[in-house]
Amino acid sequence: MGVTVFHGGAIRIDGVTPDPARLVVVDGVIAPAGFAVPPDAESVDLKGGLLLPAFGEGHAHPLLAGRERVGPELRDARTVKDVAARVRAWAETSDAPWLVGGSYDATIAAGGRFDAAWLDEVDRPVVLHAWDYHTAWVNSAALRAAGVDAFTRDPALGRILRRPDGTPLGTLVERPAIDLVLSHAPQPNLSADVDALVWAGEHLAAHGITWVQEAWTELQDVPAWRAAALSGRLVVDADIALRADPDRWPAQLDELRQAADELSDVPGLTCRTVKFFVDGILENHTAHLLECYHDAHTRGLPNWAPDRLVDAVTACDAAGFDVHLHAIGDAAIRAALDAAAGIRESLRRGRRLTIAHAQLIDPADLPRLADLDVTICFQPQWALEDAVMTDLTLPRLGPRRELQYRMHSARRAGARLSFGSDWPVAAPDVLAGIRTAISRQDAAGRPSGGWQPEERITVDEAIDAATSGVAWQAGDQGHRGALRPGMVADLVWLDRDIRAMDPTGMTDIGVRGTWRRGIRTFGSPVTPTAEPERRPDRLVYVTD
């Protein structure tokens, strides 16, 4: 019998139960109070820190994050010339027939319009993802290899940005347009993808995370997840959300059921969720709005007609799947709520429906949240008045700018909150997300008083969103998300008690240890062997 005793610090059970003096774990499970500790039990001195239920990651893309490590670091490139130089250097050291990488800052070219010619010194096809993963920059060789030219029509749910003469510029918007080119590239290597997932799992563990919602999986990616989990090297548990393709629905549903069945016997891995991209993003005018954009005569590019979305979500419910809906614009969020209404009785019986991002909620839709029993997975690191917000987002919204990331309003209206980072868009830094959620300020304390301070939430509400809220989203609320007796010993040890701190002092809180099912996955004596994270701590830009 393996027994571990945690003591010498603060221990948060569930935000309601008083902190105990110690916590005992027996064979990966929280022991009841009064458990007789044997003399050979392992002892962990918390050194005045805080022990919490381990964090959950309600919306991330670990495989994409791991794949980004293959190419050059582009996030900190401040000019097009800098990006091009790094890609040229990459080409000199790689013999790959296609160079596929990411992710670049979409703000460094006017209007987000990137020219293929700027990458044409490389004589092979190049495809670079923007950090939103809704946009790609390709060179002329890639366009030629894919046969994309002036006569190629825009796909129904994507856009090919063009020059005045109609020829493709080199910027592709939304996945159907990107896939016109990317579908011609070689498929990722299974072994490399397994290594990418192992690295991603270690990185998540270093941030105190033991469970992740992989929020976008294509069928061809399922073998990598299966192999990574079966290798015993994956140190996080994961649920795989398979993407519903509007071009192949409803015939695709049988394939999704089959993929889920193939993963049913893999320890630490589930495949019980279907992912819907209801719309795109505000920054490239593809998020679906109730009214036209402030700076463009369009309401966006919805991927699903509202009635079709209702039917598809109902079919997923009947097939036994939970549903995860990307919805950015207010029209997309209304469509997501209409779909939730279609399975209201199933939600009351335990089905999970999560609306991710929920950037722009119309006031008329807030009262619907309680009745529908949905979870809203916010990305709190985005709720800031930074350069992306001021330069890209606010001009798109005009007077509706105050309706963004309404965490307090959604909670007050009855929604359950969970948190995610959308990694690799933002680092999976849960503590940075908690700090932002309770302050609506950046790490330097700007702006004074917080951006839209009425939408701040309390530190306990933020901790709940990152722990029990994600556990509910995962369907694990009886097993994870709190430290009550009989629950799984998923734990994170912080070096200080964030409940008693001013947010401005939370910029250097450290994770000293992470345990999954009572087994240490981060911190001495177990530490990640992978390379350190290359991304900035916070990259606020909307994505999938």
Coordinates of C-alpha atoms in Angstrom, one line a residue:
M1 CA 0.0 0.0 0.0
G2 CA 1.4 3.3 -1.0
V3 CA 0.7 6.1 1.4
T4 CA 1.7 9.8 1.1
V5 CA 1.0 12.5 3.7
F6 CA 0.9 16.2 2.6
H7 CA 1.4 18.7 5.4
G8 CA 3.0 22.0 6.3
G9 CA 0.9 24.3 4.1
A10 CA -2.6 25.2 3.1
I11 CA -4.8 22.5 1.6
R12 CA -7.9 23.5 -0.3
I13 CA -10.4 20.7 -0.4
D14 CA -13.3 22.2 -2.5
G15 CA -13.6 25.9 -1.6
V16 CA -16.3 25.2 1.0
T17 CA -14.8 22.6 3.4
P18 CA -12.3 24.2 5.9
D19 CA -8.6 23.6 5.1
P20 CA -7.3 20.5 7.0
A21 CA -3.9 20.3 8.6
R22 CA -2.9 17.4 6.3
L23 CA -4.0 15.3 3.4
V24 CA -3.4 11.6 3.1
V25 CA -3.3 9.7 -0.2
V26 CA -3.6 5.9 -0.3
D27 CA -2.9 4.1 -3.6
G28 CA -3.8 7.2 -5.6
V29 CA -7.0 8.0 -3.7
I30 CA -7.8 10.6 -1.1
A31 CA -8.1 8.9 2.3
P32 CA -10.8 9.8 4.9
A33 CA -10.1 11.9 7.9
G34 CA -8.5 10.0 10.7
F35 CA -6.8 7.4 8.5
A36 CA -4.1 5.7 10.5
V37 CA -0.8 6.6 8.7
P38 CA 1.8 3.9 8.8
P39 CA 5.3 4.8 9.9
D40 CA 6.8 4.2 6.5
A41 CA 4.5 6.6 4.7
E42 CA 6.0 9.2 2.3
S43 CA 5.9 12.7 3.7
V44 CA 5.6 15.8 1.5
D45 CA 6.3 19.1 3.4
L46 CA 4.4 21.8 1.5
K47 CA 6.8 24.5 2.9
G48 CA 4.0 27.0 3.4
G49 CA 2.6 26.6 0.0
L50 CA -0.8 25.6 -1.3
L51 CA -2.1 22.2 -2.3
L52 CA -5.0 22.2 -4.7
P53 CA -6.8 19.7 -6.9
A54 CA -4.8 19.5 -10.0
F55 CA -5.8 21.9 -12.8
G56 CA -7.7 20.7 -15.8
E57 CA -7.2 22.2 -19.3
G58 CA -10.7 22.6 -20.7
H59 CA -9.6 23.5 -24.3
A60 CA -6.2 22.9 -25.8
H61 CA -4.4 21.4 -28.8
P62 CA -1.4 19.5 -27.5
L63 CA -0.6 17.8 -30.8
L64 CA -0.5 21.2 -32.6
A65 CA 1.7 22.6 -29.8
G66 CA 4.1 19.6 -30.1
R67 CA 4.3 19.8 -33.9
E68 CA 5.2 23.5 -33.7
R69 CA 8.6 22.5 -32.1
V70 CA 9.7 21.0 -35.5
G71 CA 10.2 24.3 -37.3
P72 CA 11.8 27.6 -36.3
E73 CA 10.4 29.9 -33.5
L74 CA 8.3 32.5 -35.3
R75 CA 6.2 34.0 -32.6
D76 CA 8.6 36.7 -31.6
A77 CA 9.4 37.7 -35.1
R78 CA 8.4 41.3 -35.5
T79 CA 8.8 41.8 -39.2
V80 CA 8.1 39.8 -42.4
K81 CA 11.8 39.9 -43.3
D82 CA 12.6 38.2 -39.9
V83 CA 10.1 35.5 -40.5
A84 CA 11.4 34.9 -44.1
A85 CA 15.0 34.8 -42.8
R86 CA 14.1 32.1 -40.2
V87 CA 12.3 30.0 -42.8
R88 CA 15.3 30.2 -45.2
A89 CA 17.6 29.1 -42.4
W90 CA 15.1 26.2 -41.6
A91 CA 15.2 25.2 -45.3
E92 CA 18.9 25.0 -45.3
T93 CA 18.9 22.5 -42.4
S94 CA 15.9 20.4 -43.5
D95 CA 15.5 18.0 -46.4
A96 CA 11.7 17.8 -46.0
P97 CA 9.9 18.1 -49.3
W98 CA 7.4 20.5 -47.7
L99 CA 8.1 22.9 -44.8
V100 CA 5.0 23.1 -42.6
G101 CA 5.3 25.2 -39.4
G102 CA 4.1 27.9 -37.2
S103 CA 3.1 30.1 -35.8
Y104 CA 3.6 33.7 -36.9
D105 CA 2.2 37.0 -35.6
A106 CA -0.7 37.9 -38.0
T107 CA -0.4 41.6 -37.1
I108 CA 3.1 42.2 -38.7
A109 CA 1.6 42.7 -42.2
A110 CA -1.0 45.3 -43.0
G111 CA -4.5 43.9 -42.7
G112 CA -3.1 40.4 -42.1
R113 CA -2.4 40.1 -45.8
F114 CA 0.8 38.1 -46.4
D115 CA 2.3 37.7 -49.9
A116 CA 3.6 34.4 -51.2
A117 CA 6.5 36.2 -52.8
W118 CA 7.9 37.0 -49.4
L119 CA 8.7 33.3 -48.9
D120 CA 9.7 32.5 -52.4
E121 CA 13.4 32.4 -51.8
V122 CA 12.7 28.9 -50.5
D123 CA 12.4 26.6 -53.5
R124 CA 10.0 24.1 -51.8
P125 CA 6.4 24.5 -50.7
V126 CA 6.1 26.4 -47.4
V127 CA 2.9 26.5 -45.3
L128 CA 3.0 28.6 -42.1
H129 CA 0.1 28.8 -39.7
A130 CA -0.8 32.1 -38.1
W131 CA -1.0 31.9 -34.3
D132 CA -4.8 31.8 -34.7
Y133 CA -4.7 28.6 -36.7
H134 CA -7.5 30.0 -38.8
T135 CA -5.1 31.6 -41.3
A136 CA -2.1 30.4 -43.2
W137 CA 0.7 32.0 -45.2
V138 CA 2.0 30.0 -48.2
N139 CA 4.6 30.6 -50.8
S140 CA 4.2 30.3 -54.6
A141 CA 5.7 26.8 -54.7
A142 CA 2.9 25.6 -52.4
L143 CA 0.2 27.3 -54.5
R144 CA 1.6 25.7 -57.6
A145 CA 1.9 22.2 -56.0
A146 CA -1.8 22.4 -55.0
G147 CA -2.9 23.9 -58.4
V148 CA -4.4 27.0 -56.7
D149 CA -4.5 29.8 -59.1
A150 CA -6.7 32.7 -60.4
F151 CA -9.3 30.2 -61.6
T152 CA -9.6 28.4 -58.2
R153 CA -12.9 29.3 -56.5
D154 CA -13.1 30.1 -52.8
P155 CA -14.4 27.1 -50.9
A156 CA -17.8 27.5 -49.4
L157 CA -16.4 28.0 -45.9
G158 CA -13.0 29.6 -46.6
R159 CA -11.4 32.4 -48.5
I160 CA -8.4 32.8 -50.7
L161 CA -7.1 36.4 -50.4
R162 CA -6.3 37.7 -53.9
R163 CA -4.3 40.4 -55.7
P164 CA -6.2 43.0 -57.8
D165 CA -5.8 40.7 -60.9
G166 CA -7.5 37.8 -59.1
T167 CA -4.3 35.7 -58.5
P168 CA -3.9 34.2 -55.0
L169 CA -2.0 36.5 -52.7
G170 CA -0.6 33.8 -50.5
T171 CA -2.9 34.1 -47.5
L172 CA -5.6 31.5 -46.9
V173 CA -8.4 32.1 -44.4
E174 CA -10.2 29.2 -42.5
R175 CA -9.6 25.5 -42.8
P176 CA -11.3 24.7 -46.1
A177 CA -9.1 27.2 -47.9
I178 CA -5.9 26.2 -46.0
D179 CA -6.6 22.5 -46.9
L180 CA -6.7 23.3 -50.6
V181 CA -2.9 23.5 -50.1
L182 CA -2.1 21.5 -47.0
S183 CA -3.9 18.4 -48.3
H184 CA -1.1 18.0 -50.8
A185 CA 1.6 18.0 -48.2
P186 CA 3.0 14.8 -46.7
Q187 CA 1.1 13.5 -43.7
P188 CA 2.8 13.9 -40.3
N189 CA 5.0 11.0 -39.1
L190 CA 3.4 8.8 -36.5
S191 CA 6.6 8.5 -34.4
A192 CA 7.2 12.2 -34.5
D193 CA 3.6 12.8 -33.4
V194 CA 3.9 10.5 -30.5
D195 CA 7.0 12.3 -29.4
A196 CA 5.1 15.6 -29.8
L197 CA 2.3 14.4 -27.5
V198 CA 4.7 13.1 -24.9
W199 CA 6.5 16.5 -24.8
A200 CA 3.1 18.3 -24.7
G201 CA 2.0 16.1 -21.8
E202 CA 5.2 16.9 -19.8
H203 CA 4.7 20.6 -20.4
L204 CA 1.1 20.5 -19.2
A205 CA 2.2 18.6 -16.1
A206 CA 4.7 21.3 -15.4
H207 CA 1.8 23.8 -15.2
G208 CA -0.1 21.6 -12.7
I209 CA -2.4 20.0 -15.3
T210 CA -3.4 16.3 -15.2
W211 CA -6.3 16.2 -17.7
V212 CA -6.8 18.0 -21.0
Q213 CA -9.6 18.3 -23.5
E214 CA -7.9 17.9 -26.9
A215 CA -10.4 20.2 -28.6
W216 CA -9.7 19.4 -32.3
T217 CA -8.8 15.9 -33.5
E218 CA -9.0 14.7 -37.1
L219 CA -9.5 11.0 -37.7
Q220 CA -6.0 10.7 -39.0
D221 CA -4.6 11.9 -35.7
V222 CA -6.3 9.3 -33.6
P223 CA -3.5 6.6 -34.0
A224 CA -0.9 9.0 -32.6
W225 CA -3.0 9.6 -29.5
R226 CA -3.5 5.9 -29.1
A227 CA 0.1 5.0 -29.5
A228 CA 1.2 7.8 -27.1
A229 CA -1.1 6.6 -24.4
L230 CA -0.2 2.9 -24.9
S231 CA 3.5 3.7 -24.7
G232 CA 3.1 4.6 -21.0
R233 CA 4.9 7.9 -21.7
L234 CA 1.9 10.2 -21.6
V235 CA 1.7 11.9 -18.2
V236 CA -1.7 13.5 -18.7
D237 CA -5.1 12.0 -19.2
A238 CA -7.0 13.3 -22.2
D239 CA -10.4 13.3 -23.9
I240 CA -10.3 13.5 -27.7
A241 CA -12.8 15.7 -29.4
L242 CA -13.4 14.6 -33.0
R243 CA -14.2 17.3 -35.4
A244 CA -17.6 17.3 -37.1
D245 CA -17.1 18.2 -40.8
P246 CA -20.1 20.2 -42.2
D247 CA -19.2 19.0 -45.7
R248 CA -19.5 15.3 -44.7
W249 CA -22.3 15.4 -42.1
P250 CA -24.3 13.3 -41.3
A251 CA -22.5 10.5 -43.1
Q252 CA -19.4 11.1 -41.0
L253 CA -21.1 10.1 -37.7
D254 CA -20.5 6.4 -38.2
E255 CA -16.8 7.1 -38.6
L256 CA -16.7 9.1 -35.4
R257 CA -18.4 6.2 -33.5
Q258 CA -15.8 3.8 -34.9
A259 CA -12.9 6.0 -33.8
A260 CA -14.4 6.3 -30.3
D261 CA -14.7 2.5 -30.1
E262 CA -11.1 2.1 -31.1
L263 CA -10.0 4.2 -28.1
S264 CA -12.4 2.7 -25.6
D265 CA -9.8 0.3 -24.1
V266 CA -6.9 2.8 -23.8
P267 CA -6.0 3.7 -20.2
G268 CA -6.0 7.5 -19.6
L269 CA -7.7 8.3 -22.9
T270 CA -11.3 8.8 -23.8
C271 CA -13.0 9.8 -27.0
R272 CA -16.5 10.8 -25.9
T273 CA -16.8 14.3 -27.5
V274 CA -17.6 15.8 -30.9
K275 CA -16.2 19.2 -31.7
F276 CA -18.1 21.8 -33.8
F277 CA -16.6 24.9 -35.2
V278 CA -19.8 27.0 -35.3
D279 CA -17.9 30.0 -36.7
G280 CA -14.5 31.5 -37.1
I281 CA -12.8 34.4 -35.4
L282 CA -13.4 38.2 -35.2
E283 CA -9.9 39.2 -36.4
N284 CA -10.4 37.8 -39.9
H285 CA -14.1 38.6 -40.1
T286 CA -15.2 35.0 -39.9
A287 CA -16.9 35.0 -36.5
H288 CA -20.6 35.0 -37.0
L289 CA -22.3 38.2 -35.7
L290 CA -25.9 39.2 -35.2
E291 CA -25.1 42.5 -36.9
C292 CA -22.5 43.5 -39.5
Y293 CA -19.0 44.1 -38.4
H294 CA -18.2 47.7 -37.5
D295 CA -15.5 47.9 -40.1
A296 CA -16.9 45.6 -42.9
H297 CA -20.2 44.9 -44.6
T298 CA -20.4 41.3 -43.5
R299 CA -21.8 39.3 -40.5
G300 CA -19.1 36.7 -40.8
L301 CA -18.8 33.1 -42.1
P302 CA -20.9 30.6 -40.2
N303 CA -19.9 27.0 -40.6
W304 CA -23.3 25.5 -39.7
A305 CA -26.8 26.8 -40.4
P306 CA -28.6 27.1 -37.1
D307 CA -31.2 24.4 -37.8
R308 CA -28.6 22.1 -39.2
L309 CA -26.5 22.5 -36.1
V310 CA -29.5 21.6 -33.9
D311 CA -30.0 18.4 -35.9
A312 CA -26.2 17.5 -35.7
V313 CA -25.9 18.1 -32.0
T314 CA -29.1 16.0 -31.4
A315 CA -27.6 13.2 -33.5
C316 CA -24.4 13.3 -31.4
D317 CA -26.4 13.2 -28.2
A318 CA -28.3 10.1 -29.5
A319 CA -25.0 8.5 -30.4
G320 CA -23.7 9.0 -26.9
F321 CA -21.3 11.8 -27.5
D322 CA -20.8 15.0 -25.5
V323 CA -20.5 18.2 -27.5
H324 CA -17.9 20.9 -27.6
L325 CA -18.8 24.0 -29.6
H326 CA -16.4 26.7 -30.7
A327 CA -18.5 29.9 -30.8
I328 CA -16.9 33.3 -30.9
G329 CA -19.6 35.7 -32.4
D330 CA -22.9 36.5 -30.7
A331 CA -24.9 34.8 -33.6
A332 CA -22.7 31.7 -33.2
I333 CA -23.3 31.6 -29.4
R334 CA -27.0 32.0 -30.0
A335 CA -26.9 29.0 -32.4
A336 CA -25.0 27.0 -29.9
L337 CA -27.6 27.7 -27.2
D338 CA -30.4 26.8 -29.6
A339 CA -28.6 23.5 -30.1
A340 CA -28.3 23.0 -26.4
A341 CA -32.0 23.6 -26.1
G342 CA -32.6 20.7 -28.5
I343 CA -31.0 18.3 -26.0
R344 CA -32.1 20.0 -22.8
E345 CA -33.4 16.8 -21.2
S346 CA -30.2 15.0 -22.0
L347 CA -28.2 17.8 -20.3
R348 CA -30.3 17.4 -17.2
R349 CA -29.5 13.7 -17.2
G350 CA -25.7 14.3 -17.4
R351 CA -24.8 14.9 -21.0
R352 CA -22.1 17.6 -21.3
L353 CA -22.3 20.5 -23.7
T354 CA -19.5 23.0 -23.6
I355 CA -19.4 26.3 -25.5
A356 CA -15.7 27.3 -25.9
H357 CA -14.5 30.9 -26.1
A358 CA -17.9 32.7 -26.0
Q359 CA -16.2 35.9 -26.8
L360 CA -19.3 38.0 -27.6
I361 CA -22.5 37.1 -25.7
D362 CA -25.6 39.1 -26.6
P363 CA -27.4 40.3 -23.4
A364 CA -30.6 38.7 -24.5
D365 CA -28.9 35.3 -24.4
L366 CA -27.6 35.5 -20.8
P367 CA -30.9 34.5 -19.1
R368 CA -30.9 31.3 -21.2
L369 CA -27.7 29.9 -19.6
A370 CA -29.2 28.6 -16.3
D371 CA -32.0 26.8 -17.9
L372 CA -29.8 25.0 -20.4
D373 CA -27.2 23.8 -18.0
V374 CA -24.2 24.4 -20.3
T375 CA -20.6 24.9 -19.5
I376 CA -18.8 27.9 -20.9
C377 CA -15.1 27.3 -21.3
F378 CA -13.4 30.7 -21.2
Q379 CA -9.8 31.5 -22.2
P380 CA -9.2 34.0 -19.4
Q381 CA -5.8 35.1 -20.7
W382 CA -7.5 36.8 -23.6
A383 CA -9.6 39.1 -21.5
L384 CA -7.1 42.0 -21.7
E385 CA -6.8 45.3 -23.3
D386 CA -3.5 44.5 -25.1
A387 CA -2.3 45.3 -28.6
V388 CA -4.3 42.5 -30.3
M389 CA -7.4 43.7 -28.6
T390 CA -6.9 47.4 -29.4
D391 CA -5.5 47.1 -32.9
L392 CA -7.5 44.1 -34.2
T393 CA -10.5 43.2 -32.2
L394 CA -12.0 46.5 -31.1
P395 CA -12.1 48.1 -34.6
R396 CA -14.1 45.1 -35.7
L397 CA -16.7 45.4 -32.9
G398 CA -17.3 49.1 -32.5
P399 CA -19.9 49.8 -29.8
R400 CA -20.3 46.1 -29.0
R401 CA -16.7 46.0 -27.6
E402 CA -18.0 45.9 -24.0
L403 CA -19.8 42.6 -24.5
Q404 CA -16.6 40.4 -24.5
Y405 CA -15.5 37.6 -22.2
R406 CA -18.4 38.1 -19.8
M407 CA -17.2 35.7 -17.1
H408 CA -19.0 37.3 -14.2
S409 CA -22.2 37.9 -16.1
A410 CA -22.3 34.4 -17.4
R411 CA -21.7 32.9 -13.9
R412 CA -24.3 35.2 -12.4
A413 CA -26.8 34.1 -15.1
G414 CA -26.3 30.5 -14.1
A415 CA -23.6 29.1 -16.4
R416 CA -21.0 26.8 -15.2
L417 CA -17.5 28.1 -16.0
S418 CA -14.4 26.1 -16.9
F419 CA -11.0 27.4 -18.1
G420 CA -8.8 26.5 -21.0
S421 CA -5.8 28.2 -22.7
D422 CA -6.3 27.1 -26.3
W423 CA -2.6 26.2 -26.3
P424 CA -0.6 26.8 -28.5
V425 CA -2.4 30.0 -29.0
A426 CA -1.6 30.9 -25.4
A427 CA 0.7 29.1 -23.0
P428 CA -1.2 26.6 -20.8
D429 CA -0.4 28.8 -17.8
V430 CA -3.4 28.3 -15.5
L431 CA -2.0 30.7 -12.9
A432 CA -1.8 33.5 -15.5
G433 CA -5.4 32.7 -16.4
I434 CA -6.5 32.9 -12.8
R435 CA -4.6 36.2 -12.3
T436 CA -6.2 37.7 -15.4
A437 CA -9.7 36.5 -14.5
I438 CA -9.6 38.1 -11.1
S439 CA -7.9 41.4 -12.2
R440 CA -8.6 41.9 -16.0
Q441 CA -5.1 43.3 -16.0
D442 CA -1.8 42.3 -17.6
A443 CA 1.2 41.2 -15.6
A444 CA 2.3 44.8 -15.1
G445 CA -1.1 45.8 -13.6
R446 CA -2.5 47.6 -16.7
P447 CA -5.0 49.1 -17.1
S448 CA -5.6 50.6 -13.7
G449 CA -8.7 49.0 -12.2
G450 CA -8.8 46.4 -14.9
W451 CA -10.3 46.1 -18.4
Q452 CA -14.1 45.8 -18.1
P453 CA -13.7 45.4 -14.3
E454 CA -17.3 44.5 -13.9
E455 CA -16.5 41.1 -15.4
R456 CA -13.9 40.2 -12.8
I457 CA -14.5 37.1 -10.8
T458 CA -13.2 36.1 -7.4
V459 CA -10.1 34.0 -6.8
D460 CA -12.2 31.1 -5.5
E461 CA -14.5 31.3 -8.5
A462 CA -11.4 31.2 -10.8
I463 CA -9.9 28.3 -9.0
D464 CA -13.2 26.4 -9.3
A465 CA -13.3 27.1 -13.0
A466 CA -9.8 25.6 -13.4
T467 CA -10.5 22.6 -11.2
S468 CA -14.1 21.5 -10.5
G469 CA -15.4 23.4 -13.6
V470 CA -13.2 21.4 -15.9
A471 CA -13.9 18.2 -14.0
W472 CA -17.6 18.8 -14.6
Q473 CA -17.0 19.5 -18.3
A474 CA -15.1 16.2 -18.4
G475 CA -17.9 14.3 -16.7
D476 CA -15.5 13.5 -13.8
Q477 CA -17.0 15.8 -11.1
G478 CA -17.4 12.8 -8.7
H479 CA -13.8 11.7 -9.1
R480 CA -11.7 14.9 -9.9
G481 CA -11.7 18.6 -9.2
A482 CA -11.7 18.4 -5.4
L483 CA -9.8 16.7 -2.6
R484 CA -12.6 14.9 -0.8
P485 CA -12.2 11.4 0.5
G486 CA -12.5 8.7 -2.2
M487 CA -11.6 11.1 -5.0
V488 CA -8.7 10.6 -7.3
A489 CA -5.5 12.1 -6.0
D490 CA -4.8 14.6 -8.8
L491 CA -2.9 17.4 -7.0
V492 CA -0.9 20.5 -7.7
W493 CA 1.4 22.1 -5.2
L494 CA 2.0 25.9 -5.5
D495 CA 4.8 27.7 -3.7
R496 CA 2.4 30.2 -2.1
D497 CA -1.3 30.5 -1.3
I498 CA -2.8 32.5 -4.1
R499 CA -6.1 32.9 -2.2
A500 CA -4.5 35.5 0.1
M501 CA -2.5 37.5 -2.5
D502 CA -3.1 40.6 -4.5
P503 CA -3.2 39.7 -8.3
T504 CA -0.2 41.9 -9.0
G505 CA 1.9 39.6 -6.8
M506 CA 0.9 36.5 -8.7
T507 CA 3.2 36.9 -11.6
D508 CA 5.9 34.6 -10.3
I509 CA 4.0 31.8 -8.5
G510 CA 5.7 28.5 -9.0
V511 CA 4.4 25.0 -9.4
R512 CA 6.4 22.8 -7.1
G513 CA 4.7 19.5 -7.9
T514 CA 2.0 17.7 -9.9
W515 CA 0.5 14.3 -9.1
R516 CA -1.8 12.3 -11.3
R517 CA -3.6 9.5 -9.5
G518 CA -1.1 9.9 -6.7
I519 CA 1.9 9.5 -8.9
R520 CA 4.2 12.5 -9.3
T521 CA 4.4 13.7 -12.9
F522 CA 6.3 17.0 -12.3
G523 CA 8.7 18.2 -9.7
S524 CA 11.5 16.4 -7.9
P525 CA 12.1 13.5 -8.2
V526 CA 10.2 13.6 -11.6
T527 CA 10.9 16.5 -14.0
P528 CA 10.1 16.9 -17.7
T529 CA 12.9 15.8 -20.0
A530 CA 11.7 17.9 -22.9
E531 CA 13.0 21.2 -24.0
P532 CA 11.6 24.3 -22.2
E533 CA 8.6 26.1 -23.6
R534 CA 9.6 28.6 -26.3
R535 CA 6.3 30.6 -26.4
P536 CA 5.7 33.8 -24.5
D537 CA 3.7 33.4 -21.4
R538 CA 0.6 34.9 -22.9
L539 CA -0.4 35.2 -26.5
V540 CA -3.9 36.7 -26.7
Y541 CA -5.4 35.8 -30.1
V542 CA -8.6 33.9 -30.8
T543 CA -8.4 30.5 -32.4
D544 CA -10.2 27.2 -32.9

